[in-house]
Coordinates of C-alpha atoms and ligand atoms in Angstrom, one line a residue:
T1 CA 38.9 -34.3 -23.9
V2 CA 36.0 -33.8 -26.0
G3 CA 37.4 -30.7 -27.5
L4 CA 40.8 -32.1 -28.2
T5 CA 39.6 -35.0 -29.8
A6 CA 37.4 -33.1 -32.1
Q7 CA 40.2 -31.0 -33.0
E8 CA 42.5 -34.2 -33.9
A9 CA 39.7 -35.2 -36.3
G10 CA 39.1 -31.6 -37.8
Y11 CA 35.8 -31.1 -36.4
K12 CA 34.3 -28.7 -34.2
V13 CA 32.0 -29.6 -31.1
Y14 CA 29.8 -27.8 -29.1
L15 CA 27.6 -28.4 -25.6
V16 CA 24.2 -27.5 -26.8
G17 CA 20.6 -27.4 -25.4
G18 CA 19.2 -28.7 -22.1
S19 CA 22.6 -29.1 -20.6
V20 CA 23.5 -25.7 -21.2
R21 CA 19.9 -24.4 -20.0
D22 CA 20.4 -26.1 -16.8
L23 CA 24.0 -25.1 -16.3
F24 CA 22.5 -21.5 -16.3
L25 CA 20.1 -22.6 -13.8
R26 CA 22.1 -24.5 -11.8
S27 CA 19.6 -27.3 -12.3
P28 CA 21.4 -30.8 -12.2
N29 CA 21.3 -32.6 -15.9
L30 CA 23.2 -36.1 -16.4
D31 CA 22.4 -35.9 -20.1
L32 CA 24.9 -33.9 -21.9
D33 CA 24.1 -33.0 -25.5
L34 CA 27.0 -32.4 -28.3
V35 CA 26.4 -31.2 -31.7
V36 CA 29.4 -32.0 -33.9
E37 CA 30.4 -30.0 -37.1
G38 CA 31.7 -32.9 -38.8
N39 CA 30.9 -36.4 -38.3
G40 CA 29.6 -37.1 -34.9
M41 CA 29.4 -40.7 -34.9
D42 CA 33.1 -40.9 -35.8
L43 CA 33.6 -38.3 -32.8
A44 CA 31.6 -40.5 -30.5
K45 CA 33.6 -43.7 -31.3
K46 CA 37.0 -41.8 -30.8
L47 CA 35.7 -40.5 -27.5
A48 CA 34.8 -43.8 -26.6
R49 CA 38.1 -45.3 -27.1
R50 CA 39.8 -42.4 -25.4
L51 CA 37.6 -42.7 -22.3
G52 CA 37.1 -46.4 -22.2
K53 CA 34.4 -47.7 -19.8
V54 CA 31.5 -46.7 -21.9
R55 CA 29.2 -48.1 -24.0
V56 CA 28.4 -46.4 -27.4
R57 CA 25.1 -46.8 -29.7
T58 CA 25.1 -45.2 -33.0
H59 CA 22.4 -44.7 -34.8
K60 CA 23.6 -44.2 -38.6
K61 CA 20.3 -43.0 -40.4
F62 CA 20.4 -39.9 -38.1
Q63 CA 24.1 -39.7 -37.7
T64 CA 23.9 -39.7 -34.2
A65 CA 25.2 -42.0 -31.1
K66 CA 25.0 -42.4 -27.4
L67 CA 27.5 -42.5 -25.1
I68 CA 26.3 -44.4 -21.7
F69 CA 28.4 -44.3 -18.7
D70 CA 28.2 -46.5 -15.7
D71 CA 27.9 -43.7 -13.4
G72 CA 24.8 -42.8 -15.3
L73 CA 26.0 -39.9 -17.4
I74 CA 24.6 -39.8 -21.1
I75 CA 26.2 -38.1 -23.7
D76 CA 24.4 -37.4 -26.9
V77 CA 26.1 -36.7 -30.0
A78 CA 24.8 -35.2 -33.1
T79 CA 25.9 -34.3 -36.2
A80 CA 25.4 -30.8 -38.0
R81 CA 27.4 -31.4 -41.1
M82 CA 29.2 -28.5 -42.6
E83 CA 27.6 -26.7 -45.3
Y84 CA 29.8 -25.2 -47.9
Y85 CA 28.5 -22.7 -50.5
K86 CA 30.8 -22.8 -53.7
S87 CA 31.0 -18.9 -54.9
P88 CA 31.1 -18.0 -58.6
A89 CA 34.9 -18.2 -60.2
A90 CA 37.9 -18.4 -57.8
L91 CA 36.1 -16.8 -54.9
P92 CA 37.0 -18.7 -51.7
V93 CA 34.2 -21.2 -50.3
I94 CA 31.7 -19.8 -47.9
E95 CA 31.5 -22.1 -44.7
L96 CA 28.0 -21.5 -42.9
S97 CA 27.7 -22.0 -39.3
S98 CA 25.6 -25.6 -39.2
L99 CA 25.6 -25.4 -35.5
K100 CA 23.4 -22.1 -35.9
M101 CA 20.9 -23.8 -38.2
D102 CA 21.0 -26.7 -35.9
L103 CA 20.0 -24.8 -33.3
Y104 CA 17.5 -22.9 -34.9
R105 CA 15.7 -26.1 -35.4
R106 CA 15.0 -26.6 -32.0
D107 CA 12.1 -25.8 -29.8
F108 CA 12.7 -23.0 -27.1
T109 CA 15.1 -20.0 -27.4
I110 CA 16.3 -21.2 -23.9
N111 CA 17.2 -24.7 -25.3
T112 CA 19.3 -23.1 -28.2
L113 CA 22.5 -22.1 -26.1
A114 CA 25.6 -23.5 -27.1
V115 CA 29.1 -23.5 -25.4
S116 CA 32.3 -24.1 -27.7
L117 CA 34.3 -27.1 -26.4
N118 CA 37.2 -26.5 -28.8
P119 CA 40.7 -25.6 -27.4
K120 CA 41.1 -22.4 -29.6
D121 CA 37.9 -20.9 -27.9
F122 CA 36.8 -23.1 -25.0
G123 CA 34.2 -21.7 -22.6
L124 CA 32.4 -19.1 -25.3
I125 CA 29.3 -19.1 -25.0
L126 CA 27.0 -18.8 -28.3
D127 CA 23.7 -17.5 -28.1
F128 CA 22.3 -17.1 -31.7
F129 CA 18.5 -16.6 -30.5
D130 CA 18.4 -14.5 -27.4
G131 CA 18.4 -17.5 -25.3
L132 CA 20.3 -15.9 -22.4
R133 CA 17.6 -13.0 -22.2
D134 CA 14.9 -15.4 -21.9
L135 CA 16.4 -17.5 -19.4
K136 CA 17.2 -14.2 -17.4
G137 CA 13.3 -13.2 -18.3
K138 CA 12.2 -16.6 -17.2
V139 CA 10.3 -17.0 -20.5
I140 CA 9.4 -20.0 -22.9
R141 CA 9.2 -18.5 -26.3
V142 CA 9.6 -20.4 -29.7
L143 CA 11.8 -19.5 -32.4
H144 CA 9.1 -19.5 -35.1
N145 CA 5.7 -19.0 -35.9
L146 CA 5.2 -22.8 -37.1
S147 CA 7.4 -24.6 -34.2
F148 CA 4.1 -25.9 -32.6
V149 CA 2.6 -26.9 -36.1
E150 CA 5.9 -28.9 -37.3
D151 CA 5.7 -30.5 -33.7
P152 CA 2.7 -30.2 -31.5
T153 CA 4.3 -32.0 -28.8
R154 CA 6.4 -28.9 -28.0
V155 CA 3.0 -27.5 -26.7
F156 CA 3.5 -30.2 -23.7
R157 CA 7.1 -29.3 -23.6
A158 CA 6.4 -25.6 -23.3
V159 CA 3.8 -26.4 -20.2
R160 CA 6.4 -29.0 -18.5
F161 CA 9.4 -26.8 -18.6
E162 CA 7.1 -23.2 -17.6
Q163 CA 6.4 -25.1 -14.5
R164 CA 9.4 -26.9 -13.8
F165 CA 11.6 -24.0 -13.4
N166 CA 8.8 -21.6 -12.5
F167 CA 8.9 -19.6 -16.0
R168 CA 6.1 -18.3 -18.0
I169 CA 5.1 -18.9 -21.5
G170 CA 5.5 -15.8 -23.6
K171 CA 2.4 -13.8 -25.0
F172 CA 3.1 -14.5 -28.6
T173 CA 3.9 -18.0 -28.0
E174 CA 0.9 -18.8 -25.9
G175 CA -1.2 -17.3 -29.0
L176 CA 0.6 -19.7 -31.2
I177 CA -0.5 -22.6 -28.6
K178 CA -4.0 -21.6 -28.6
N179 CA -3.7 -21.5 -32.8
A180 CA -2.3 -24.8 -32.6
L181 CA -5.5 -25.9 -30.7
K182 CA -7.9 -24.3 -33.0
I183 CA -6.4 -25.7 -36.2
D184 CA -6.3 -29.3 -34.1
A185 CA -2.5 -29.5 -34.9
F186 CA -2.7 -32.5 -32.2
K187 CA -4.9 -34.9 -34.4
L188 CA -1.6 -36.0 -36.5
L189 CA 0.1 -36.9 -33.3
T190 CA 0.4 -40.4 -32.7
G191 CA -0.7 -41.8 -29.5
D192 CA 2.7 -43.0 -28.6
R193 CA 4.2 -39.3 -28.9
L194 CA 1.2 -38.1 -26.8
F195 CA 1.3 -40.4 -24.2
H196 CA 5.1 -39.9 -23.9
E197 CA 4.9 -36.0 -23.4
L198 CA 1.9 -36.7 -21.1
E199 CA 4.1 -39.5 -19.1
N200 CA 7.0 -36.9 -19.1
M201 CA 4.9 -34.2 -17.6
L202 CA 3.4 -36.8 -14.8
L203 CA 7.0 -37.6 -13.9
E204 CA 7.5 -34.0 -12.8
E205 CA 8.1 -33.2 -9.5
K206 CA 5.3 -30.3 -10.0
A207 CA 2.8 -32.9 -12.3
T208 CA -0.3 -31.1 -10.7
D209 CA 0.5 -27.7 -11.5
C210 CA 1.3 -28.9 -15.4
M211 CA -2.1 -30.7 -15.4
R212 CA -3.6 -27.6 -13.9
R213 CA -1.7 -25.3 -16.5
L214 CA -2.8 -27.7 -19.2
G215 CA -6.5 -27.4 -18.2
E216 CA -6.3 -23.5 -18.1
L217 CA -5.0 -23.4 -21.9
N218 CA -8.0 -26.1 -22.7
L219 CA -5.1 -28.7 -23.6
L220 CA -6.8 -31.4 -21.5
E221 CA -9.3 -31.7 -24.4
V222 CA -6.4 -33.2 -26.4
Y223 CA -6.2 -36.4 -24.5
H224 CA -10.3 -36.6 -24.3
P225 CA -13.2 -34.2 -25.0
K226 CA -14.7 -34.7 -21.5
L227 CA -11.5 -33.9 -19.5
K228 CA -12.0 -30.3 -18.5
L229 CA -10.0 -28.5 -15.3
S230 CA -12.5 -28.4 -12.5
D231 CA -12.6 -27.8 -8.9
K232 CA -13.1 -31.5 -8.3
L233 CA -10.1 -32.4 -10.6
E234 CA -7.9 -30.1 -9.1
A235 CA -8.7 -31.3 -5.5
I236 CA -7.9 -34.8 -6.3
L237 CA -4.9 -34.3 -8.1
D238 CA -3.6 -31.9 -5.3
S239 CA -4.6 -35.0 -3.0
V240 CA -2.2 -37.3 -5.1
E241 CA 0.6 -34.7 -5.1
Q242 CA 0.2 -35.0 -1.1
V243 CA 0.2 -38.8 -1.2
M244 CA 3.2 -38.9 -3.4
A245 CA 5.0 -36.6 -1.2
W246 CA 4.1 -38.7 1.8
Y247 CA 5.5 -41.8 0.0
K248 CA 8.6 -40.6 -1.1
L249 CA 9.2 -39.3 2.4
S250 CA 8.5 -42.4 4.1
F251 CA 10.4 -44.8 1.7
L252 CA 12.8 -42.6 0.1
T253 CA 11.8 -43.5 -3.5
L254 CA 8.9 -43.6 -5.7
P255 CA 6.3 -46.3 -6.3
T256 CA 6.7 -48.0 -9.7
R257 CA 4.9 -46.5 -12.4
P258 CA 4.4 -43.0 -10.5
W259 CA 3.0 -41.4 -13.2
L260 CA -0.1 -44.0 -13.1
V261 CA -1.3 -42.6 -9.9
Y262 CA -1.8 -39.0 -11.7
F263 CA -3.0 -40.6 -15.0
L264 CA -5.8 -42.5 -12.6
A265 CA -6.9 -39.0 -11.1
L266 CA -6.7 -37.4 -14.2
A267 CA -9.2 -39.7 -15.6
D268 CA -11.4 -39.3 -12.7
P269 CA -14.3 -37.5 -14.4
L270 CA -14.2 -40.5 -17.3
D271 CA -16.5 -43.6 -17.3
E272 CA -15.8 -46.8 -18.0
A273 CA -16.1 -46.4 -21.9
E274 CA -14.6 -42.8 -21.9
M275 CA -11.6 -44.4 -19.8
E276 CA -11.3 -46.8 -22.6
Q277 CA -11.4 -44.2 -25.6
L278 CA -8.4 -42.3 -23.7
C279 CA -6.3 -45.3 -23.1
A280 CA -7.0 -46.1 -27.0
R281 CA -6.2 -42.3 -28.2
L282 CA -2.9 -42.7 -26.1
A283 CA -2.1 -46.1 -28.0
L284 CA -1.4 -47.9 -24.1
A285 CA -0.4 -51.4 -24.6
P286 CA -3.2 -53.7 -24.5
R287 CA -2.0 -55.4 -21.6
L288 CA -1.8 -52.3 -19.3
R289 CA -5.0 -51.4 -20.8
R290 CA -6.9 -54.5 -19.6
E291 CA -4.9 -53.7 -15.9
I292 CA -6.1 -50.4 -16.1
K293 CA -9.8 -51.5 -16.8
E294 CA -10.0 -54.3 -14.5
M295 CA -8.3 -52.4 -11.4
R296 CA -9.9 -49.3 -11.7
A297 CA -13.3 -51.4 -11.3
Q298 CA -11.5 -53.4 -8.5
T299 CA -10.4 -50.0 -7.0
L300 CA -13.8 -48.3 -6.8
K301 CA -15.2 -51.4 -4.8
V302 CA -12.5 -51.3 -2.6
L303 CA -12.8 -47.7 -1.9
N304 CA -16.4 -47.9 -1.1
R305 CA -16.0 -50.9 1.4
L306 CA -12.9 -48.8 2.9
Q307 CA -15.0 -45.7 3.5
R308 CA -18.4 -47.3 4.6
N309 CA -16.7 -47.9 8.3
Q310 CA -13.7 -48.4 10.0
L311 CA -12.3 -51.9 9.5
S312 CA -9.8 -54.2 11.3
P313 CA -6.1 -54.7 9.9
S314 CA -6.7 -58.2 8.4
K315 CA -9.9 -56.7 6.6
V316 CA -7.9 -53.9 5.5
Y317 CA -5.2 -56.2 4.1
D318 CA -7.3 -58.5 2.6
L319 CA -9.3 -55.7 0.3
L320 CA -5.9 -53.8 -0.9
H321 CA -3.3 -56.7 -1.4
K322 CA -4.7 -57.6 -4.3
L323 CA -4.2 -54.2 -6.0
K324 CA -0.7 -53.0 -7.6
P325 CA 1.0 -50.1 -5.7
A326 CA -0.3 -47.4 -8.2
Y327 CA -3.7 -48.2 -7.4
Q328 CA -3.3 -47.9 -3.8
L329 CA -2.1 -44.9 -3.9
Y330 CA -4.9 -43.7 -5.7
I331 CA -7.3 -44.9 -3.2
M332 CA -5.4 -43.3 -0.6
A333 CA -5.8 -39.8 -2.6
K334 CA -9.1 -40.3 -3.2
A335 CA -10.5 -41.4 0.2
R336 CA -12.5 -38.5 1.8
Q337 CA -12.5 -39.6 5.6
E338 CA -8.9 -38.8 7.2
W339 CA -9.3 -42.8 9.0
A340 CA -9.8 -44.3 5.3
K341 CA -6.5 -42.5 4.2
K342 CA -4.7 -43.8 7.4
A343 CA -6.0 -47.2 6.8
V344 CA -4.0 -47.1 3.2
S345 CA -0.8 -45.5 4.6
R346 CA -0.8 -48.1 7.6
Y347 CA -1.0 -50.7 4.9
L348 CA 1.7 -49.8 2.6
G349 CA 3.8 -48.8 6.0
N350 CA 3.8 -52.0 8.1
M351 CA 1.3 -54.4 6.8
T352 CA 2.9 -55.5 3.9
K353 CA 6.2 -56.7 5.8
V354 CA 4.1 -58.7 8.5
K355 CA 4.6 -62.2 7.8
P356 CA 3.5 -65.3 10.2
L357 CA 6.5 -66.7 11.7
L358 CA 5.2 -70.5 11.0
T359 CA 6.4 -72.0 7.8
G360 CA 5.2 -74.6 5.6
D361 CA 8.1 -76.7 7.1
D362 CA 6.2 -76.6 10.8
L363 CA 2.8 -77.3 8.9
A364 CA 4.2 -80.0 7.4
G365 CA 5.7 -81.4 11.0
M366 CA 2.1 -80.9 12.3
G367 CA 1.1 -83.6 9.7
F368 CA -0.7 -81.2 7.2
D369 CA -0.5 -82.1 3.6
P370 CA 1.1 -79.7 1.5
G371 CA -1.0 -77.8 -1.0
P372 CA -3.8 -75.0 -0.7
L373 CA -4.5 -76.0 2.7
F374 CA -1.2 -74.5 3.6
K375 CA -2.1 -71.2 2.1
E376 CA -5.3 -71.2 3.7
I377 CA -3.8 -71.8 7.2
L378 CA -1.1 -69.5 6.8
E379 CA -3.1 -66.8 5.6
R380 CA -5.6 -67.2 9.0
V381 CA -2.3 -66.9 10.8
L382 CA -1.1 -63.4 9.1
A383 CA -4.8 -62.2 9.7
A384 CA -4.5 -63.2 13.6
R385 CA -1.2 -61.6 13.5
L386 CA -2.3 -58.4 11.8
D387 CA -5.3 -57.6 14.4
G388 CA -3.0 -58.8 17.3
E389 CA -4.3 -61.7 18.3
V390 CA -1.0 -63.5 18.0
T391 CA 2.5 -62.5 18.8
T392 CA 4.7 -65.4 19.5
K393 CA 5.2 -68.3 17.3
E394 CA 3.5 -70.4 20.2
D395 CA 0.5 -68.5 19.7
E396 CA 0.8 -69.3 16.3
L397 CA 0.7 -73.0 16.9
A398 CA -1.8 -72.8 19.4
L399 CA -4.3 -70.9 16.8
V400 CA -3.7 -73.6 14.3
K401 CA -4.1 -76.6 16.5
S402 CA -7.4 -75.2 17.7
Ligands
CTP1 N1 14.1 -30.9 -29.0 C1 13.2 -30.1 -29.7 N2 11.6 -30.3 -29.9 C2 11.2 -31.5 -29.7 C3 12.2 -32.3 -28.7 C4 13.7 -31.8 -28.5 O1 13.5 -29.1 -30.3 N3 9.9 -32.0 -29.6 C5 15.1 -30.3 -28.6 C6 15.4 -29.5 -27.4 O2 16.1 -28.3 -27.9 C7 16.2 -29.9 -26.6 C8 17.0 -31.1 -27.0 O3 16.1 -31.3 -28.4 O4 17.0 -29.1 -25.7 C9 17.1 -32.3 -26.5 O5 15.9 -32.9 -25.9 P1 15.5 -33.4 -24.6 O6 16.7 -34.4 -24.3 O7 14.1 -34.1 -24.8 O8 15.4 -32.0 -23.8 P2 16.0 -31.3 -23.0 O9 15.9 -30.1 -22.8 O10 17.2 -32.1 -22.3 O11 14.6 -31.7 -21.5 P3 14.4 -32.7 -20.2 O12 15.5 -31.7 -19.1 O13 13.3 -32.7 -19.8 O14 15.6 -33.8 -20.9

């Protein structure tokens, strides 16, 4: 459909970039990138009309469009304008492949493969920059020397792809990364972009490996000069990975803001002032910065208390329930004793579901006035239930009466 629609409009269209790379690697990808030689926005609109049940978002300045399907599929449509070079006299106009120029602007050779969707040569693979060779050789390689200087976020993308696919950054490309560090190419990067790439790495399944690799390449200091790879840092990141795997297995989903658990672990060596510098460099929103500052302080207190001696379930509940999930998981990762880890896992697994059987209505029926007292009574009942002191509603009634 895409190729036919393009042909009718007089355009050429190619599937490019990450989607082609993932096709070869048999890695699932719900984000398809198209490059159109012609008018990308026009093709996107025509496609939407033909396919139906899709939302279109166009970006006029960049001549791009996004088709968003209900099942999660996203098609990004970009324009590579045809470039005509008039030759002198009556010679024919030369048409330069703008597809090739579009691909040359990209980050790594493995992301420069294209597949023609045009009816005339549908399925033809275009490999201008040896992308197939590097996919087979499992190498991450840039296309030209200035790639990282033009866009330093690519350094983090290189590490992310390397770890995700178990590839290796090429020798020359690694040299260019070291050079980017030497000339401090990162100082021009906005906090937003720096954070976005960090978040992308922390959302990877191999987030810990990504951080380890950043450490090896001395790239952690881009975030904060005091961040360095150490046995201690590796240990806490490994521990977070185990906790995240446990969480995923137990609840079949990830906690909200999974990146934050890794982020807290990464910032483990930093004191409060240094953590604030890190958050400022990453341009985190003021609200998030405040939250991190407050919760991190509380987290350390809770951790100390949890590790001092084994506590009753209601005490554990008391300590943990005011913290958000990311901080609870961070505590679980940081706890040294197995029983302290277990206490947090039991909290996350069972305790959050426990509720008193008595309701506010029951209490009103017993003659209590609604208000803060209700909350206090129900909290006491909950504590007794968590500690196994009451099991039935009658037990709870008896407790309240006493
Ligand atoms: N790209 C680039 N430089 C960047 C970001 C992106 O050259 N700093 C190019 C890449 O070639 C990439 C394409 O833009 O193939 C689309 O970017 P994106 O969707 O971020 O990358 P994917 O390769 O699809 O990666 P992911 O699987 O993480 O989505």
